[in-house]
């Protein structure tokens, strides 16, 4: 480099010495990007094949993601794949920064890359917990459409869902590394209070059930299908005796009457004889 000014010659020597490091850093970034894209595709595909998007849909996570991103086609598996890509990419960015001598930046990228897997694990755990909470609520609430179901079921299904989701949130935040000792105690107290409220509501809801069971035990010994009965202003043919109610075929259609109601009002057997049977 003879003939150049000393300052320019020094600069050129520094650039030539730095060039191999720059090339290695660029190669590392390219390899990281390619590997990240590959693992992103594989990870998202595996999650979709395992039904992860279905879990997210039922848990309500997909709706939240679409509202936040304003993308109607947003899927939870796609977001998880993106996190996988950035885990790989940030790892290679940290190594590339170390190669370039940017130690502080490299350590920051490495720390961020180490944090993202925990964030991904917490997100997967949260989706699973929300799905299990919703599934448990639907399972418990399934009998709510039945005529004989006590009102306590509705308080119970919500209580179970809240407990599952609360425990899942605590586990997810702990996985991220947040100290939740005081939050855990608070949630335990809230869950205990909610459990007591659910138990009370459940017990109140079952009072009618117990009355119907007791009255049915007495009335089923006197009744049989095919009889014609009059209960209050209602008259019809007795079609069925269930554990908790009887079914009459009236002029307006089928009518289910709880045993406790029949027992309290009494009934008249209109065929073969008009005999009044009182409880």
PDB file of N, CA and C in Angstrom, residues 175-224:
ATOM      1  N   UNK A 175     -42.781 -20.248  34.547  1.00  0.00           N
ATOM      2  CA  UNK A 175     -41.877 -20.765  33.522  1.00  0.00           C
ATOM      3  C   UNK A 175     -41.107 -19.634  32.854  1.00  0.00           C
ATOM      4  N   UNK A 176     -41.747 -18.484  32.708  1.00  0.00           N
ATOM      5  CA  UNK A 176     -41.069 -17.324  32.127  1.00  0.00           C
ATOM      6  C   UNK A 176     -39.998 -16.783  33.069  1.00  0.00           C
ATOM      7  N   UNK A 177     -40.168 -17.027  34.374  1.00  0.00           N
ATOM      8  CA  UNK A 177     -39.168 -16.587  35.339  1.00  0.00           C
ATOM      9  C   UNK A 177     -39.643 -15.498  36.271  1.00  0.00           C
ATOM     10  N   UNK A 178     -40.947 -15.256  36.314  1.00  0.00           N
ATOM     11  CA  UNK A 178     -41.503 -14.223  37.191  1.00  0.00           C
ATOM     12  C   UNK A 178     -41.782 -14.823  38.562  1.00  0.00           C
ATOM     13  N   UNK A 179     -41.334 -14.145  39.600  1.00  0.00           N
ATOM     14  CA  UNK A 179     -41.553 -14.607  40.970  1.00  0.00           C
ATOM     15  C   UNK A 179     -43.004 -14.330  41.358  1.00  0.00           C
ATOM     16  N   UNK A 180     -43.744 -15.381  41.588  1.00  0.00           N
ATOM     17  CA  UNK A 180     -45.181 -15.249  41.837  1.00  0.00           C
ATOM     18  C   UNK A 180     -45.587 -15.814  43.190  1.00  0.00           C
ATOM     19  N   UNK A 181     -44.689 -15.772  44.166  1.00  0.00           N
ATOM     20  CA  UNK A 181     -45.050 -16.377  45.448  1.00  0.00           C
ATOM     21  C   UNK A 181     -46.260 -15.689  46.080  1.00  0.00           C
ATOM     22  N   UNK A 182     -46.262 -14.366  46.074  1.00  0.00           N
ATOM     23  CA  UNK A 182     -47.407 -13.664  46.687  1.00  0.00           C
ATOM     24  C   UNK A 182     -48.657 -13.817  45.835  1.00  0.00           C
ATOM     25  N   UNK A 183     -48.478 -13.859  44.492  1.00  0.00           N
ATOM     26  CA  UNK A 183     -49.637 -14.065  43.618  1.00  0.00           C
ATOM     27  C   UNK A 183     -50.220 -15.454  43.831  1.00  0.00           C
ATOM     28  N   UNK A 184     -49.322 -16.435  44.049  1.00  0.00           N
ATOM     29  CA  UNK A 184     -49.792 -17.804  44.270  1.00  0.00           C
ATOM     30  C   UNK A 184     -50.666 -17.881  45.511  1.00  0.00           C
ATOM     31  N   UNK A 185     -50.207 -17.239  46.585  1.00  0.00           N
ATOM     32  CA  UNK A 185     -51.017 -17.248  47.808  1.00  0.00           C
ATOM     33  C   UNK A 185     -52.350 -16.543  47.592  1.00  0.00           C
ATOM     34  N   UNK A 186     -52.326 -15.440  46.837  1.00  0.00           N
ATOM     35  CA  UNK A 186     -53.570 -14.719  46.558  1.00  0.00           C
ATOM     36  C   UNK A 186     -54.531 -15.587  45.760  1.00  0.00           C
ATOM     37  N   UNK A 187     -54.005 -16.285  44.758  1.00  0.00           N
ATOM     38  CA  UNK A 187     -54.857 -17.153  43.939  1.00  0.00           C
ATOM     39  C   UNK A 187     -55.410 -18.299  44.766  1.00  0.00           C
ATOM     40  N   UNK A 188     -54.580 -18.849  45.665  1.00  0.00           N
ATOM     41  CA  UNK A 188     -55.060 -19.933  46.530  1.00  0.00           C
ATOM     42  C   UNK A 188     -56.241 -19.461  47.372  1.00  0.00           C
ATOM     43  N   UNK A 189     -56.120 -18.249  47.927  1.00  0.00           N
ATOM     44  CA  UNK A 189     -57.226 -17.705  48.733  1.00  0.00           C
ATOM     45  C   UNK A 189     -58.465 -17.497  47.875  1.00  0.00           C
ATOM     46  N   UNK A 190     -58.280 -16.921  46.679  1.00  0.00           N
ATOM     47  CA  UNK A 190     -59.421 -16.674  45.795  1.00  0.00           C
ATOM     48  C   UNK A 190     -60.077 -17.974  45.358  1.00  0.00           C
ATOM     49  N   UNK A 191     -59.246 -18.982  45.058  1.00  0.00           N
ATOM     50  CA  UNK A 191     -59.796 -20.282  44.657  1.00  0.00           C
ATOM     51  C   UNK A 191     -60.576 -20.907  45.799  1.00  0.00           C
ATOM     52  N   UNK A 192     -60.053 -20.763  47.029  1.00  0.00           N
ATOM     53  CA  UNK A 192     -60.770 -21.312  48.186  1.00  0.00           C
ATOM     54  C   UNK A 192     -62.119 -20.628  48.369  1.00  0.00           C
ATOM     55  N   UNK A 193     -62.135 -19.298  48.226  1.00  0.00           N
ATOM     56  CA  UNK A 193     -63.401 -18.563  48.352  1.00  0.00           C
ATOM     57  C   UNK A 193     -64.360 -18.960  47.238  1.00  0.00           C
ATOM     58  N   UNK A 194     -63.831 -19.049  46.009  1.00  0.00           N
ATOM     59  CA  UNK A 194     -64.685 -19.443  44.889  1.00  0.00           C
ATOM     60  C   UNK A 194     -65.212 -20.859  45.071  1.00  0.00           C
ATOM     61  N   UNK A 195     -64.356 -21.749  45.593  1.00  0.00           N
ATOM     62  CA  UNK A 195     -64.805 -23.122  45.833  1.00  0.00           C
ATOM     63  C   UNK A 195     -65.918 -23.187  46.860  1.00  0.00           C
ATOM     64  N   UNK A 196     -65.797 -22.367  47.908  1.00  0.00           N
ATOM     65  CA  UNK A 196     -66.859 -22.327  48.917  1.00  0.00           C
ATOM     66  C   UNK A 196     -68.160 -21.809  48.317  1.00  0.00           C
ATOM     67  N   UNK A 197     -68.054 -20.755  47.488  1.00  0.00           N
ATOM     68  CA  UNK A 197     -69.260 -20.208  46.853  1.00  0.00           C
ATOM     69  C   UNK A 197     -69.902 -21.224  45.923  1.00  0.00           C
ATOM     70  N   UNK A 198     -69.064 -21.939  45.170  1.00  0.00           N
ATOM     71  CA  UNK A 198     -69.595 -22.961  44.263  1.00  0.00           C
ATOM     72  C   UNK A 198     -70.262 -24.079  45.045  1.00  0.00           C
ATOM     73  N   UNK A 199     -69.632 -24.487  46.162  1.00  0.00           N
ATOM     74  CA  UNK A 199     -70.216 -25.559  46.976  1.00  0.00           C
ATOM     75  C   UNK A 199     -71.576 -25.151  47.532  1.00  0.00           C
ATOM     76  N   UNK A 200     -71.674 -23.899  47.992  1.00  0.00           N
ATOM     77  CA  UNK A 200     -72.959 -23.420  48.506  1.00  0.00           C
ATOM     78  C   UNK A 200     -74.012 -23.374  47.404  1.00  0.00           C
ATOM     79  N   UNK A 201     -73.603 -22.839  46.240  1.00  0.00           N
ATOM     80  CA  UNK A 201     -74.557 -22.770  45.128  1.00  0.00           C
ATOM     81  C   UNK A 201     -74.953 -24.164  44.663  1.00  0.00           C
ATOM     82  N   UNK A 202     -73.980 -25.063  44.673  1.00  0.00           N
ATOM     83  CA  UNK A 202     -74.248 -26.439  44.256  1.00  0.00           C
ATOM     84  C   UNK A 202     -75.226 -27.101  45.217  1.00  0.00           C
ATOM     85  N   UNK A 203     -75.022 -26.855  46.523  1.00  0.00           N
ATOM     86  CA  UNK A 203     -75.930 -27.439  47.510  1.00  0.00           C
ATOM     87  C   UNK A 203     -77.335 -26.891  47.395  1.00  0.00           C
ATOM     88  N   UNK A 204     -77.445 -25.574  47.180  1.00  0.00           N
ATOM     89  CA  UNK A 204     -78.767 -24.964  47.008  1.00  0.00           C
ATOM     90  C   UNK A 204     -79.448 -25.519  45.770  1.00  0.00           C
ATOM     91  N   UNK A 205     -78.672 -25.689  44.714  1.00  0.00           N
ATOM     92  CA  UNK A 205     -79.250 -26.217  43.488  1.00  0.00           C
ATOM     93  C   UNK A 205     -79.739 -27.635  43.629  1.00  0.00           C
ATOM     94  N   UNK A 206     -79.152 -28.408  44.525  1.00  0.00           N
ATOM     95  CA  UNK A 206     -79.535 -29.802  44.690  1.00  0.00           C
ATOM     96  C   UNK A 206     -80.701 -29.987  45.655  1.00  0.00           C
ATOM     97  N   UNK A 207     -81.164 -28.917  46.290  1.00  0.00           N
ATOM     98  CA  UNK A 207     -82.306 -29.073  47.190  1.00  0.00           C
ATOM     99  C   UNK A 207     -83.534 -29.572  46.440  1.00  0.00           C
ATOM    100  N   UNK A 208     -83.784 -28.980  45.266  1.00  0.00           N
ATOM    101  CA  UNK A 208     -84.915 -29.426  44.463  1.00  0.00           C
ATOM    102  C   UNK A 208     -84.742 -30.848  43.993  1.00  0.00           C
ATOM    103  N   UNK A 209     -83.505 -31.218  43.677  1.00  0.00           N
ATOM    104  CA  UNK A 209     -83.235 -32.584  43.236  1.00  0.00           C
ATOM    105  C   UNK A 209     -83.562 -33.590  44.327  1.00  0.00           C
ATOM    106  N   UNK A 210     -83.165 -33.288  45.548  1.00  0.00           N
ATOM    107  CA  UNK A 210     -83.440 -34.192  46.669  1.00  0.00           C
ATOM    108  C   UNK A 210     -84.940 -34.315  46.904  1.00  0.00           C
ATOM    109  N   UNK A 211     -85.651 -33.195  46.814  1.00  0.00           N
ATOM    110  CA  UNK A 211     -87.107 -33.241  46.994  1.00  0.00           C
ATOM    111  C   UNK A 211     -87.769 -34.108  45.930  1.00  0.00           C
ATOM    112  N   UNK A 212     -87.319 -33.965  44.682  1.00  0.00           N
ATOM    113  CA  UNK A 212     -87.910 -34.765  43.604  1.00  0.00           C
ATOM    114  C   UNK A 212     -87.607 -36.246  43.778  1.00  0.00           C
ATOM    115  N   UNK A 213     -86.386 -36.568  44.214  1.00  0.00           N
ATOM    116  CA  UNK A 213     -86.034 -37.975  44.441  1.00  0.00           C
ATOM    117  C   UNK A 213     -86.897 -38.592  45.539  1.00  0.00           C
ATOM    118  N   UNK A 214     -87.068 -37.852  46.637  1.00  0.00           N
ATOM    119  CA  UNK A 214     -87.852 -38.377  47.757  1.00  0.00           C
ATOM    120  C   UNK A 214     -89.317 -38.545  47.370  1.00  0.00           C
ATOM    121  N   UNK A 215     -89.890 -37.531  46.706  1.00  0.00           N
ATOM    122  CA  UNK A 215     -91.288 -37.631  46.295  1.00  0.00           C
ATOM    123  C   UNK A 215     -91.478 -38.721  45.253  1.00  0.00           C
ATOM    124  N   UNK A 216     -90.503 -38.870  44.356  1.00  0.00           N
ATOM    125  CA  UNK A 216     -90.610 -39.908  43.331  1.00  0.00           C
ATOM    126  C   UNK A 216     -90.597 -41.299  43.918  1.00  0.00           C
ATOM    127  N   UNK A 217     -89.818 -41.515  44.969  1.00  0.00           N
ATOM    128  CA  UNK A 217     -89.781 -42.823  45.626  1.00  0.00           C
ATOM    129  C   UNK A 217     -91.169 -43.198  46.146  1.00  0.00           C
ATOM    130  N   UNK A 218     -91.909 -42.212  46.627  1.00  0.00           N
ATOM    131  CA  UNK A 218     -93.253 -42.450  47.163  1.00  0.00           C
ATOM    132  C   UNK A 218     -94.269 -42.625  46.039  1.00  0.00           C
ATOM    133  N   UNK A 219     -94.198 -41.770  45.003  1.00  0.00           N
ATOM    134  CA  UNK A 219     -95.231 -41.757  43.968  1.00  0.00           C
ATOM    135  C   UNK A 219     -95.100 -42.904  42.973  1.00  0.00           C
ATOM    136  N   UNK A 220     -93.894 -43.343  42.679  1.00  0.00           N
ATOM    137  CA  UNK A 220     -93.735 -44.409  41.686  1.00  0.00           C
ATOM    138  C   UNK A 220     -94.375 -45.713  42.141  1.00  0.00           C
ATOM    139  N   UNK A 221     -94.547 -45.870  43.452  1.00  0.00           N
ATOM    140  CA  UNK A 221     -95.213 -47.076  43.955  1.00  0.00           C
ATOM    141  C   UNK A 221     -96.713 -47.046  43.657  1.00  0.00           C
ATOM    142  N   UNK A 222     -97.283 -45.877  43.374  1.00  0.00           N
ATOM    143  CA  UNK A 222     -98.719 -45.747  43.147  1.00  0.00           C
ATOM    144  C   UNK A 222     -99.082 -45.598  41.677  1.00  0.00           C
ATOM    145  N   UNK A 223     -98.118 -45.230  40.845  1.00  0.00           N
ATOM    146  CA  UNK A 223     -98.413 -44.891  39.461  1.00  0.00           C
ATOM    147  C   UNK A 223     -97.792 -45.887  38.501  1.00  0.00           C
ATOM    148  N   UNK A 224     -98.376 -45.960  37.310  1.00  0.00           N
ATOM    149  CA  UNK A 224     -97.799 -46.760  36.241  1.00  0.00           C
ATOM    150  C   UNK A 224     -98.206 -46.138  34.912  1.00  0.00           C
TER     151      UNK A 224
END
